[in-house]
Short mmCIF file of C-alpha atoms and ligand atoms in Angstrom, two decimals:
data_model
loop_
_atom_site.label_atom_id
_atom_site.label_comp_id
_atom_site.label_asym_id
_atom_site.label_seq_id
_atom_site.Cartn_x
_atom_site.Cartn_y
_atom_site.Cartn_z
CA MET A 453 0.00 0.00 0.00
CA HIS A 454 1.22 3.49 -0.72
CA SER A 455 2.48 5.28 2.37
CA ALA A 456 1.10 8.69 1.39
CA ALA A 457 -2.38 7.14 1.07
CA THR A 458 -2.40 5.39 4.42
CA SER A 459 -0.52 7.47 6.98
CA ALA A 460 -0.32 11.03 8.27
CA PRO A 461 1.92 13.59 6.52
CA ARG A 462 5.54 13.40 7.68
CA PRO A 463 7.00 16.91 7.79
CA ARG A 464 10.73 17.49 8.21
CA ARG A 465 13.12 20.42 8.40
CA PHE A 466 16.24 19.91 6.27
CA THR A 467 19.15 21.97 7.59
CA ALA A 468 22.75 22.67 6.63
CA ALA A 469 24.98 19.71 7.45
CA GLY A 470 28.61 18.83 6.82
CA PRO A 471 30.11 18.44 3.36
CA LEU A 472 29.03 15.41 1.32
CA THR A 473 31.91 12.99 1.04
CA GLY A 474 32.70 9.31 0.53
CA ARG A 475 31.06 6.94 -1.93
CA ILE A 476 27.36 6.24 -2.29
CA ARG A 477 25.21 4.20 -4.62
CA VAL A 478 21.69 5.32 -5.54
CA PRO A 479 18.89 2.77 -6.20
CA GLY A 480 18.07 1.33 -9.60
CA ASP A 481 16.60 3.31 -12.46
CA LYS A 482 12.83 3.75 -12.12
CA SER A 483 12.07 3.67 -15.85
CA ILE A 484 14.13 0.53 -16.41
CA SER A 485 12.71 -1.14 -13.29
CA HIS A 486 9.10 -0.68 -14.47
CA ARG A 487 9.96 -2.06 -17.90
CA SER A 488 11.91 -5.03 -16.46
CA ILE A 489 8.81 -6.15 -14.62
CA MET A 490 6.41 -5.56 -17.50
CA LEU A 491 8.54 -7.26 -20.15
CA GLY A 492 9.55 -10.05 -17.76
CA ALA A 493 5.84 -10.66 -17.11
CA LEU A 494 5.23 -10.94 -20.86
CA ALA A 495 8.14 -13.26 -21.64
CA VAL A 496 7.74 -17.02 -21.56
CA GLY A 497 9.95 -18.29 -18.74
CA ARG A 498 11.93 -16.76 -15.88
CA THR A 499 13.46 -13.28 -15.96
CA ARG A 500 15.95 -12.35 -13.23
CA VAL A 501 16.52 -8.76 -12.18
CA THR A 502 19.15 -7.29 -9.86
CA GLY A 503 19.32 -3.62 -8.89
CA LEU A 504 15.55 -3.25 -9.19
CA LEU A 505 14.23 -0.05 -7.62
CA GLU A 506 12.08 -1.13 -4.68
CA GLY A 507 10.10 2.11 -4.62
CA GLU A 508 6.33 2.34 -4.34
CA ASP A 509 5.86 3.20 -8.04
CA VAL A 510 7.63 0.05 -9.19
CA MET A 511 5.75 -2.00 -6.60
CA SER A 512 2.50 -0.68 -8.13
CA THR A 513 3.62 -2.10 -11.47
CA ALA A 514 4.57 -5.42 -9.84
CA ALA A 515 1.21 -5.72 -8.06
CA ALA A 516 -0.65 -5.02 -11.32
CA MET A 517 1.35 -7.60 -13.29
CA ARG A 518 0.70 -10.16 -10.54
CA ALA A 519 -3.01 -9.34 -10.75
CA MET A 520 -2.79 -10.13 -14.46
CA GLY A 521 -1.15 -13.51 -13.98
CA ALA A 522 2.61 -13.10 -13.65
CA SER A 523 4.50 -14.49 -10.69
CA ILE A 524 6.93 -11.94 -9.25
CA GLU A 525 9.08 -12.69 -6.24
CA ARG A 526 11.92 -11.12 -4.31
CA LEU A 527 14.63 -13.56 -3.33
CA PRO A 528 16.71 -12.97 -0.22
CA ASP A 529 19.85 -10.89 -0.66
CA GLY A 530 22.54 -12.46 -2.82
CA ALA A 531 26.05 -11.19 -3.61
CA SER A 532 24.71 -8.32 -5.73
CA GLY A 533 21.75 -7.51 -3.45
CA PRO A 534 18.22 -8.85 -3.71
CA GLU A 535 17.22 -10.63 -6.87
CA TRP A 536 13.73 -10.41 -8.33
CA VAL A 537 12.44 -13.36 -10.34
CA ILE A 538 9.56 -12.95 -12.74
CA ASP A 539 7.74 -15.86 -14.35
CA GLY A 540 5.98 -14.43 -17.37
CA VAL A 541 2.69 -15.45 -18.95
CA GLY A 542 3.63 -14.72 -22.59
CA VAL A 543 2.45 -11.95 -24.90
CA GLY A 544 -1.31 -12.32 -25.44
CA SER A 545 -1.92 -14.24 -22.21
CA LEU A 546 -2.53 -11.55 -19.60
CA LEU A 547 -5.41 -12.47 -17.31
CA GLN A 548 -8.38 -10.34 -16.41
CA PRO A 549 -7.56 -8.64 -13.07
CA LYS A 550 -10.20 -9.32 -10.39
CA GLN A 551 -9.91 -5.89 -8.79
CA ALA A 552 -9.12 -2.33 -9.80
CA LEU A 553 -5.40 -1.79 -10.48
CA ASP A 554 -4.14 0.71 -7.91
CA MET A 555 -1.45 2.79 -9.58
CA GLY A 556 -0.74 4.88 -6.47
CA ASN A 557 1.28 7.95 -7.53
CA SER A 558 2.76 6.40 -10.68
CA GLY A 559 2.09 7.89 -14.12
CA THR A 560 4.57 5.51 -15.74
CA SER A 561 2.77 2.42 -14.37
CA THR A 562 -0.58 3.78 -15.50
CA ARG A 563 0.27 4.81 -19.03
CA LEU A 564 2.47 1.83 -19.89
CA LEU A 565 0.06 -0.72 -18.40
CA MET A 566 -2.81 0.87 -20.33
CA GLY A 567 -0.78 0.05 -23.43
CA LEU A 568 -0.42 -3.57 -22.38
CA VAL A 569 -4.09 -4.02 -21.49
CA ALA A 570 -5.28 -2.26 -24.67
CA SER A 571 -4.36 -5.17 -26.95
CA HIS A 572 -5.51 -7.98 -24.66
CA ALA A 573 -9.16 -9.08 -24.50
CA ILE A 574 -9.44 -8.08 -20.84
CA THR A 575 -10.99 -5.20 -18.91
CA ALA A 576 -9.16 -3.30 -16.17
CA THR A 577 -10.04 -0.32 -14.01
CA PHE A 578 -7.16 2.01 -13.12
CA ILE A 579 -7.25 4.06 -9.94
CA GLY A 580 -4.63 6.28 -8.32
CA ASP A 581 -3.91 8.84 -5.59
CA ALA A 582 -4.98 12.48 -5.62
CA SER A 583 -1.94 13.57 -7.64
CA LEU A 584 -2.27 10.86 -10.29
CA SER A 585 -6.03 11.41 -10.56
CA LYS A 586 -5.36 14.97 -11.77
CA ARG A 587 -2.94 13.95 -14.54
CA PRO A 588 -3.94 13.82 -18.22
CA MET A 589 -4.53 10.37 -19.69
CA GLY A 590 -5.98 11.69 -22.97
CA ARG A 591 -2.49 11.41 -24.45
CA VAL A 592 -2.66 7.58 -24.23
CA ILE A 593 -6.44 7.27 -24.64
CA GLU A 594 -6.12 8.84 -28.11
CA PRO A 595 -3.70 6.34 -29.75
CA LEU A 596 -4.96 3.30 -27.82
CA SER A 597 -8.55 4.08 -28.90
CA GLN A 598 -7.32 4.21 -32.50
CA MET A 599 -6.03 0.68 -31.93
CA GLY A 600 -9.52 -0.40 -30.85
CA ALA A 601 -9.41 -0.13 -27.04
CA ASP A 602 -12.37 1.38 -25.24
CA PHE A 603 -12.11 3.76 -22.25
CA THR A 604 -14.91 4.68 -19.84
CA ALA A 605 -14.62 7.24 -17.07
CA ALA A 606 -16.17 6.46 -13.69
CA PRO A 607 -19.28 8.63 -13.15
CA SER A 608 -17.72 9.77 -9.85
CA GLY A 609 -14.37 10.52 -11.48
CA ASN A 610 -12.62 13.71 -12.46
CA GLY A 611 -13.64 13.54 -16.14
CA GLY A 612 -11.54 14.94 -18.97
CA GLY A 613 -9.51 11.76 -19.47
CA ARG A 614 -8.47 11.40 -15.84
CA LEU A 615 -8.48 8.42 -13.45
CA PRO A 616 -10.44 6.46 -12.43
CA LEU A 617 -10.81 4.94 -15.90
CA THR A 618 -11.97 1.55 -17.09
CA LEU A 619 -10.20 0.17 -20.14
CA ARG A 620 -11.68 -2.60 -22.27
CA GLY A 621 -8.89 -4.05 -24.38
CA ILE A 622 -9.33 -5.78 -27.72
CA ALA A 623 -7.59 -8.70 -29.43
CA PRO A 624 -6.69 -8.50 -32.20
CA ALA A 625 -6.03 -4.77 -31.95
CA VAL A 626 -5.44 -2.59 -35.01
CA PRO A 627 -1.81 -1.66 -35.79
CA ILE A 628 -1.36 2.09 -36.17
CA SER A 629 1.24 4.60 -37.20
CA TYR A 630 1.26 7.30 -34.54
CA ARG A 631 3.11 10.60 -34.53
CA LEU A 632 3.65 11.78 -30.95
CA PRO A 633 1.99 15.16 -30.37
CA VAL A 634 3.92 15.61 -27.08
CA ALA A 635 7.51 14.56 -26.35
CA SER A 636 6.60 11.71 -24.00
CA ALA A 637 8.37 8.40 -23.50
CA GLN A 638 5.31 7.17 -21.65
CA VAL A 639 3.05 7.69 -24.66
CA LYS A 640 5.63 6.18 -27.02
CA SER A 641 5.98 3.17 -24.73
CA ALA A 642 2.22 2.72 -24.31
CA VAL A 643 1.79 2.42 -28.08
CA LEU A 644 4.79 0.10 -28.49
CA LEU A 645 3.64 -2.15 -25.63
CA ALA A 646 0.16 -2.30 -27.16
CA GLY A 647 1.87 -3.19 -30.45
CA LEU A 648 3.46 -6.29 -28.88
CA ASN A 649 0.19 -8.23 -29.08
CA THR A 650 -1.10 -6.57 -32.25
CA PRO A 651 -0.83 -8.26 -35.67
CA GLY A 652 1.32 -6.40 -38.21
CA ILE A 653 3.60 -3.44 -37.66
CA THR A 654 3.02 -0.72 -35.10
CA THR A 655 4.85 2.53 -35.85
CA VAL A 656 5.65 5.45 -33.56
CA ILE A 657 7.07 8.65 -35.03
CA GLU A 658 8.96 10.74 -32.54
CA PRO A 659 9.88 14.26 -33.73
CA VAL A 660 11.84 14.96 -30.51
CA PRO A 661 13.79 12.05 -28.97
CA THR A 662 12.73 10.93 -25.50
CA ARG A 663 14.19 8.25 -23.22
CA ASP A 664 14.70 5.10 -25.26
CA HIS A 665 14.65 2.38 -22.59
CA SER A 666 11.60 0.69 -24.11
CA GLU A 667 13.28 0.37 -27.50
CA ARG A 668 16.52 -0.99 -26.00
CA MET A 669 14.75 -3.43 -23.72
CA LEU A 670 12.21 -4.67 -26.28
CA LYS A 671 15.14 -5.55 -28.55
CA GLY A 672 16.93 -7.18 -25.63
CA PHE A 673 13.87 -9.36 -24.98
CA GLY A 674 13.93 -10.46 -28.62
CA ALA A 675 11.20 -8.30 -30.20
CA GLN A 676 11.74 -7.22 -33.80
CA LEU A 677 12.10 -3.48 -33.51
CA SER A 678 13.82 -0.98 -35.78
CA VAL A 679 14.64 2.71 -35.29
CA ASP A 680 15.29 5.02 -38.24
CA VAL A 681 16.62 8.49 -37.61
CA ALA A 682 15.88 11.11 -40.30
CA PRO A 683 18.36 13.95 -41.01
CA ASP A 684 16.16 16.33 -38.96
CA GLY A 685 16.36 13.98 -35.96
CA THR A 686 12.85 12.54 -36.28
CA ARG A 687 12.84 8.92 -35.13
CA THR A 688 10.60 6.29 -36.68
CA ILE A 689 10.22 3.23 -34.48
CA GLN A 690 8.66 0.09 -35.95
CA LEU A 691 7.69 -2.98 -33.98
CA VAL A 692 6.59 -6.30 -35.44
CA GLY A 693 3.61 -7.49 -33.43
CA GLU A 694 2.58 -10.85 -32.01
CA ALA A 695 6.07 -10.96 -30.61
CA GLU A 696 7.51 -13.75 -28.54
CA LEU A 697 9.65 -12.40 -25.75
CA ARG A 698 12.56 -14.39 -24.35
CA PRO A 699 13.29 -14.09 -20.62
CA GLN A 700 16.37 -12.06 -19.69
CA THR A 701 18.84 -11.51 -16.87
CA ILE A 702 18.85 -7.79 -16.17
CA GLU A 703 21.14 -5.61 -14.07
CA VAL A 704 19.42 -2.27 -13.53
CA PRO A 705 21.87 0.68 -13.45
CA GLY A 706 21.56 3.45 -10.84
CA ASP A 707 18.95 6.11 -11.57
CA PRO A 708 20.44 9.37 -12.91
CA SER A 709 17.27 11.14 -11.77
CA SER A 710 17.98 10.05 -8.17
CA ALA A 711 21.71 10.75 -8.47
CA ALA A 712 20.75 14.29 -9.53
CA PHE A 713 19.81 15.30 -5.96
CA PHE A 714 23.21 14.24 -4.63
CA VAL A 715 25.07 15.82 -7.54
CA VAL A 716 23.44 19.19 -6.85
CA ALA A 717 23.85 18.82 -3.07
CA ALA A 718 27.59 18.13 -3.45
CA LEU A 719 28.02 21.07 -5.85
CA LEU A 720 26.29 23.42 -3.39
CA VAL A 721 27.70 22.37 0.00
CA PRO A 722 31.21 23.77 0.59
CA GLY A 723 33.91 21.13 1.08
CA SER A 724 31.97 18.35 -0.65
CA ASP A 725 33.78 15.70 -2.69
CA LEU A 726 31.40 12.82 -3.33
CA VAL A 727 31.51 9.77 -5.61
CA ILE A 728 28.16 8.41 -6.75
CA GLU A 729 28.71 4.93 -8.15
CA ASN A 730 27.00 3.20 -11.05
CA VAL A 731 24.96 6.10 -12.46
CA GLY A 732 23.09 5.43 -15.71
CA LEU A 733 24.19 7.93 -18.38
CA ASN A 734 21.92 7.10 -21.28
CA PRO A 735 22.12 10.25 -23.45
CA THR A 736 18.31 10.51 -23.46
CA ARG A 737 18.45 10.93 -19.67
CA ALA A 738 21.70 12.61 -18.68
CA ALA A 739 21.44 16.22 -19.91
CA LEU A 740 21.38 17.66 -16.38
CA PHE A 741 25.03 16.82 -15.84
CA GLY A 742 26.06 18.73 -18.98
CA VAL A 743 23.97 21.75 -17.96
CA LEU A 744 25.54 21.76 -14.49
CA ARG A 745 29.02 21.55 -16.05
CA ASP A 746 28.12 24.52 -18.27
CA MET A 747 27.25 26.37 -15.04
CA GLY A 748 30.73 25.59 -13.70
CA GLY A 749 30.01 22.35 -11.83
CA GLN A 750 32.92 19.95 -11.40
CA ILE A 751 31.43 16.59 -12.34
CA GLU A 752 33.85 13.91 -13.48
CA GLU A 753 32.93 10.58 -15.04
CA LEU A 754 35.05 7.70 -13.75
CA ASP A 755 35.19 4.16 -15.14
CA ARG A 756 32.69 4.56 -17.98
CA ARG A 757 31.24 1.13 -18.77
CA ASN A 758 28.14 -0.74 -19.89
CA VAL A 759 25.58 -2.14 -17.45
CA GLY A 760 22.51 -3.96 -18.75
CA GLY A 761 22.89 -2.40 -22.22
CA GLU A 762 23.10 1.15 -20.79
CA PRO A 763 26.15 3.45 -20.48
CA VAL A 764 27.13 3.87 -16.82
CA ALA A 765 29.88 5.68 -14.88
CA ASP A 766 30.81 6.66 -11.34
CA LEU A 767 30.38 10.42 -10.89
CA ARG A 768 32.85 12.38 -8.78
CA VAL A 769 31.31 15.69 -7.78
CA ARG A 770 33.13 18.51 -6.01
CA HIS A 771 31.79 21.71 -4.48
CA SER A 772 31.81 24.38 -7.21
CA ALA A 773 30.89 28.01 -7.73
CA LEU A 774 27.98 27.98 -10.20
CA THR A 775 26.99 30.64 -12.72
CA GLY A 776 23.47 31.04 -14.11
CA ILE A 777 22.81 30.22 -17.77
CA ALA A 778 20.02 30.12 -20.34
CA VAL A 779 19.14 26.42 -20.62
CA ASP A 780 18.67 25.28 -24.23
CA PRO A 781 15.04 24.06 -24.52
CA ALA A 782 16.26 21.30 -26.88
CA VAL A 783 17.64 19.39 -23.85
CA VAL A 784 14.34 19.41 -21.94
CA PRO A 785 13.22 15.84 -22.81
CA SER A 786 16.63 14.49 -21.73
CA MET A 787 16.30 15.99 -18.25
CA VAL A 788 12.56 16.41 -17.90
CA ASP A 789 12.50 15.12 -14.30
CA GLU A 790 15.58 17.07 -13.21
CA PHE A 791 14.31 20.66 -13.47
CA PRO A 792 13.13 20.95 -9.84
CA VAL A 793 16.65 20.26 -8.58
CA LEU A 794 18.25 22.36 -11.34
CA PHE A 795 16.10 25.26 -10.07
CA VAL A 796 17.69 24.79 -6.65
CA ALA A 797 21.19 24.90 -8.18
CA ALA A 798 20.17 28.05 -10.07
CA ALA A 799 18.91 29.68 -6.86
CA LEU A 800 22.44 29.44 -5.42
CA ALA A 801 24.33 30.34 -8.63
CA SER A 802 25.60 33.78 -9.44
CA GLY A 803 23.53 35.63 -12.01
CA ARG A 804 20.38 34.66 -13.84
CA THR A 805 19.20 31.24 -15.02
CA LEU A 806 16.53 31.21 -17.68
CA THR A 807 14.50 28.07 -18.49
CA THR A 808 11.98 27.78 -21.31
CA GLY A 809 10.02 25.04 -23.06
CA LEU A 810 8.98 23.38 -19.80
CA GLU A 811 5.19 23.14 -20.41
CA GLU A 812 5.29 19.39 -19.68
CA LEU A 813 6.42 20.11 -16.13
CA ARG A 814 2.95 21.41 -15.38
CA VAL A 815 1.45 17.89 -15.77
CA LYS A 816 3.95 15.88 -13.72
CA GLU A 817 3.21 14.62 -10.18
CA SER A 818 2.51 18.31 -9.48
CA ASP A 819 2.69 21.50 -11.53
CA ARG A 820 6.45 21.65 -11.04
CA ILE A 821 6.79 25.19 -12.41
CA ALA A 822 4.25 26.73 -10.03
CA VAL A 823 5.10 24.49 -7.06
CA MET A 824 8.87 25.08 -7.29
CA ARG A 825 8.30 28.82 -7.72
CA ALA A 826 6.27 28.90 -4.51
CA ALA A 827 8.70 26.60 -2.67
CA LEU A 828 11.84 28.53 -3.62
CA GLU A 829 10.18 31.86 -2.85
CA LEU A 830 9.23 30.58 0.59
CA ALA A 831 12.88 29.64 1.13
CA GLY A 832 13.93 33.17 0.16
CA ALA A 833 14.99 32.76 -3.49
CA THR A 834 14.25 35.28 -6.25
CA VAL A 835 12.10 33.57 -8.86
CA THR A 836 9.80 34.67 -11.68
CA GLU A 837 7.30 32.28 -13.22
CA THR A 838 6.57 32.37 -16.95
CA ALA A 839 4.13 30.29 -18.97
CA ASP A 840 6.82 27.74 -19.84
CA GLY A 841 9.55 28.02 -17.24
CA LEU A 842 11.22 29.92 -14.41
CA ILE A 843 13.65 32.80 -14.34
CA ILE A 844 15.86 32.56 -11.28
CA ASP A 845 18.24 35.20 -9.96
CA GLY A 846 20.74 33.32 -7.83
CA THR A 847 22.34 34.36 -4.54
CA GLY A 848 25.88 33.85 -5.81
CA ALA A 849 26.66 31.05 -3.33
CA GLU A 850 25.18 32.93 -0.33
CA PRO A 851 22.95 30.44 1.52
CA LEU A 852 19.20 30.92 1.05
CA PRO A 853 17.50 32.43 4.12
CA GLY A 854 15.35 29.27 4.60
CA THR A 855 11.63 28.90 5.28
CA PRO A 856 10.20 31.15 8.01
CA GLU A 857 9.13 29.74 11.41
CA GLY A 858 5.76 28.02 11.13
CA ALA A 859 5.73 27.84 7.31
CA ALA A 860 6.44 24.75 5.22
CA VAL A 861 7.00 24.07 1.53
CA SER A 862 3.95 22.32 -0.02
CA THR A 863 5.07 19.22 -1.89
CA HIS A 864 1.65 18.30 -3.37
CA LEU A 865 2.44 14.54 -3.19
CA ASP A 866 5.44 15.12 -5.46
CA HIS A 867 8.61 13.20 -4.49
CA ARG A 868 10.90 15.37 -6.60
CA ILE A 869 9.66 18.59 -4.95
CA ALA A 870 10.35 17.08 -1.52
CA MET A 871 13.88 15.96 -2.44
CA SER A 872 14.75 19.17 -4.31
CA MET A 873 13.72 21.31 -1.35
CA ALA A 874 15.64 18.99 1.00
CA VAL A 875 18.73 19.88 -1.06
CA ALA A 876 17.79 23.57 -0.79
CA GLY A 877 17.68 23.09 2.98
CA LEU A 878 21.32 21.99 2.99
CA ALA A 879 22.23 25.29 1.36
CA SER A 880 20.15 27.52 3.68
CA ARG A 881 20.74 29.51 6.86
CA SER A 882 17.73 28.40 8.91
CA GLY A 883 16.75 25.21 7.06
CA VAL A 884 13.84 24.34 4.79
CA GLU A 885 10.68 22.84 6.26
CA VAL A 886 9.06 20.32 3.88
CA ASP A 887 5.39 19.59 4.66
CA ASP A 888 5.53 15.88 3.78
CA THR A 889 8.42 13.52 3.07
CA ARG A 890 6.25 10.43 2.47
CA PRO A 891 6.17 10.82 -1.35
CA ILE A 892 9.95 10.31 -1.46
CA ALA A 893 9.27 6.57 -1.07
CA THR A 894 7.70 6.43 -4.54
CA SER A 895 11.10 6.67 -6.24
CA PHE A 896 13.90 6.85 -3.65
CA PRO A 897 13.03 5.16 -0.34
CA VAL A 898 16.60 5.41 1.01
CA PHE A 899 17.07 9.11 0.15
CA GLU A 900 17.10 10.41 3.72
CA ALA A 901 19.35 7.61 4.98
CA LEU A 902 21.85 8.18 2.14
CA LEU A 903 21.84 11.92 2.73
CA ALA A 904 22.63 11.38 6.40
CA ARG A 905 25.39 8.95 5.45
CA ALA A 906 27.01 11.19 2.82
CA SER A 907 27.05 14.20 5.14
CA ARG A 908 28.40 12.19 8.06
CA ALA A 909 31.08 10.30 6.10
CA GLU A 910 33.74 12.94 6.76
CA ALA A 911 32.98 13.26 10.46
CA ASP A 912 33.18 9.46 10.77
CA GLY A 913 36.39 9.34 8.76
CA ALA A 914 34.79 7.00 6.22
CA ALA A 915 36.11 7.23 2.67
C1 S3P B 909 9.08 8.18 -17.90
C2 S3P B 909 8.86 9.20 -18.79
C3 S3P B 909 8.75 10.62 -18.39
C4 S3P B 909 9.24 10.87 -16.96
C5 S3P B 909 8.76 9.80 -16.01
C6 S3P B 909 9.23 8.42 -16.46
C7 S3P B 909 9.19 6.80 -18.42
O1 S3P B 909 7.39 11.00 -18.47
O2 S3P B 909 8.82 12.13 -16.50
O3 S3P B 909 9.26 10.06 -14.70
O4 S3P B 909 9.65 5.90 -17.67
O5 S3P B 909 8.83 6.57 -19.58
P1 S3P B 909 6.73 11.59 -19.83
O6 S3P B 909 6.72 10.50 -20.82
O7 S3P B 909 5.36 12.00 -19.41
O8 S3P B 909 7.59 12.75 -20.21
#
């Protein structure tokens, strides 16, 4: 069950601590973890996964795949940590779930699973928490309806293509060629996953590249998938349907989106020199690190290698003086989840940081433009909100004042707001009070423990 749905809010004040030092490892990549479970559940035979993110969002995916027939189990810790074993049912053999699928806070679970259900002859109702129930599902309803699936909103629901929704899938579904109207890996993946059990060729045309984990992993599981890149960068992805997936052994690399909070914290806190091991650096995900380097951040890649078909390195991050920049909107899809913490870096930089092209941030777990504007202002930063971004005038390394006595940042059930403002607290005079830390467990359950460890490492003499 999702902690934010079942317990009382857990406020916390994050205050300046010692420098971040030593070596840490962040949990597995959320996007890859979701897909490991989904594809494992559709393969015939046993898939083994190490490094799986054991966050609430991924557990929502696991519970849903179990409800549709897969067996998914966590084996006790082995040499490389816990191993998850997934016995799949095979493409085309998902079972009708007996109860509504509770997606908790997870947009990725919802949209990708809608793709899977759409081309099976089963009916599933999707429900979620208050944050998820506000998020637009029209973007997947549109292509999946073209494939023949049928969506009905609950009479008591929010309407306008929002949860709760009941989806009646169809087999055989109709293969489509779909040009993405928004740069969204979730929409792309929903169509491709629906295409797995659809006769013929399903095509997705992607004018702006988004994270490509689905393409890499579908190929890894043995699906016939091709990607053509036109001279203008448009990608055409074609998948041959009625695929047979072969079980895989997967090692999930560390999540760059989780590493991001520690990278920014180490850049901001004087004296920090931190190594974050095993960080996924897929180019469709890693743009934040380039932007921070352009701002003057010292971020070194050590031991670049391949883990589970993804580029990975250890990142050594040292405290740095940052300078504001205008962020090129072309990089937005490759760091779409990292803007909240980039805003925190910008608030401590010298000069102005200008971000544009961030409309998609308004439909994440919260409206991340408005919510971060309010949060940073409460902590004493100088921020201006525009229709598609924030303009931030940084302090030039002076700590932020912090949130006033009796006031707390509103996180709106958004894990990345909570973690970003925790990082702001480390770089503040009086600390930053966050109204609720429970949402952190959706993507990064060990965040607070790791933060305590990294800031204590020096005092303890640990390297
Ligand atoms: C994700 C895609 C992104 C991202 C989300 C995970 C995925 O969403 O924000 O955290 O795993 O495909 P959009 O596709 O809505 O941009």
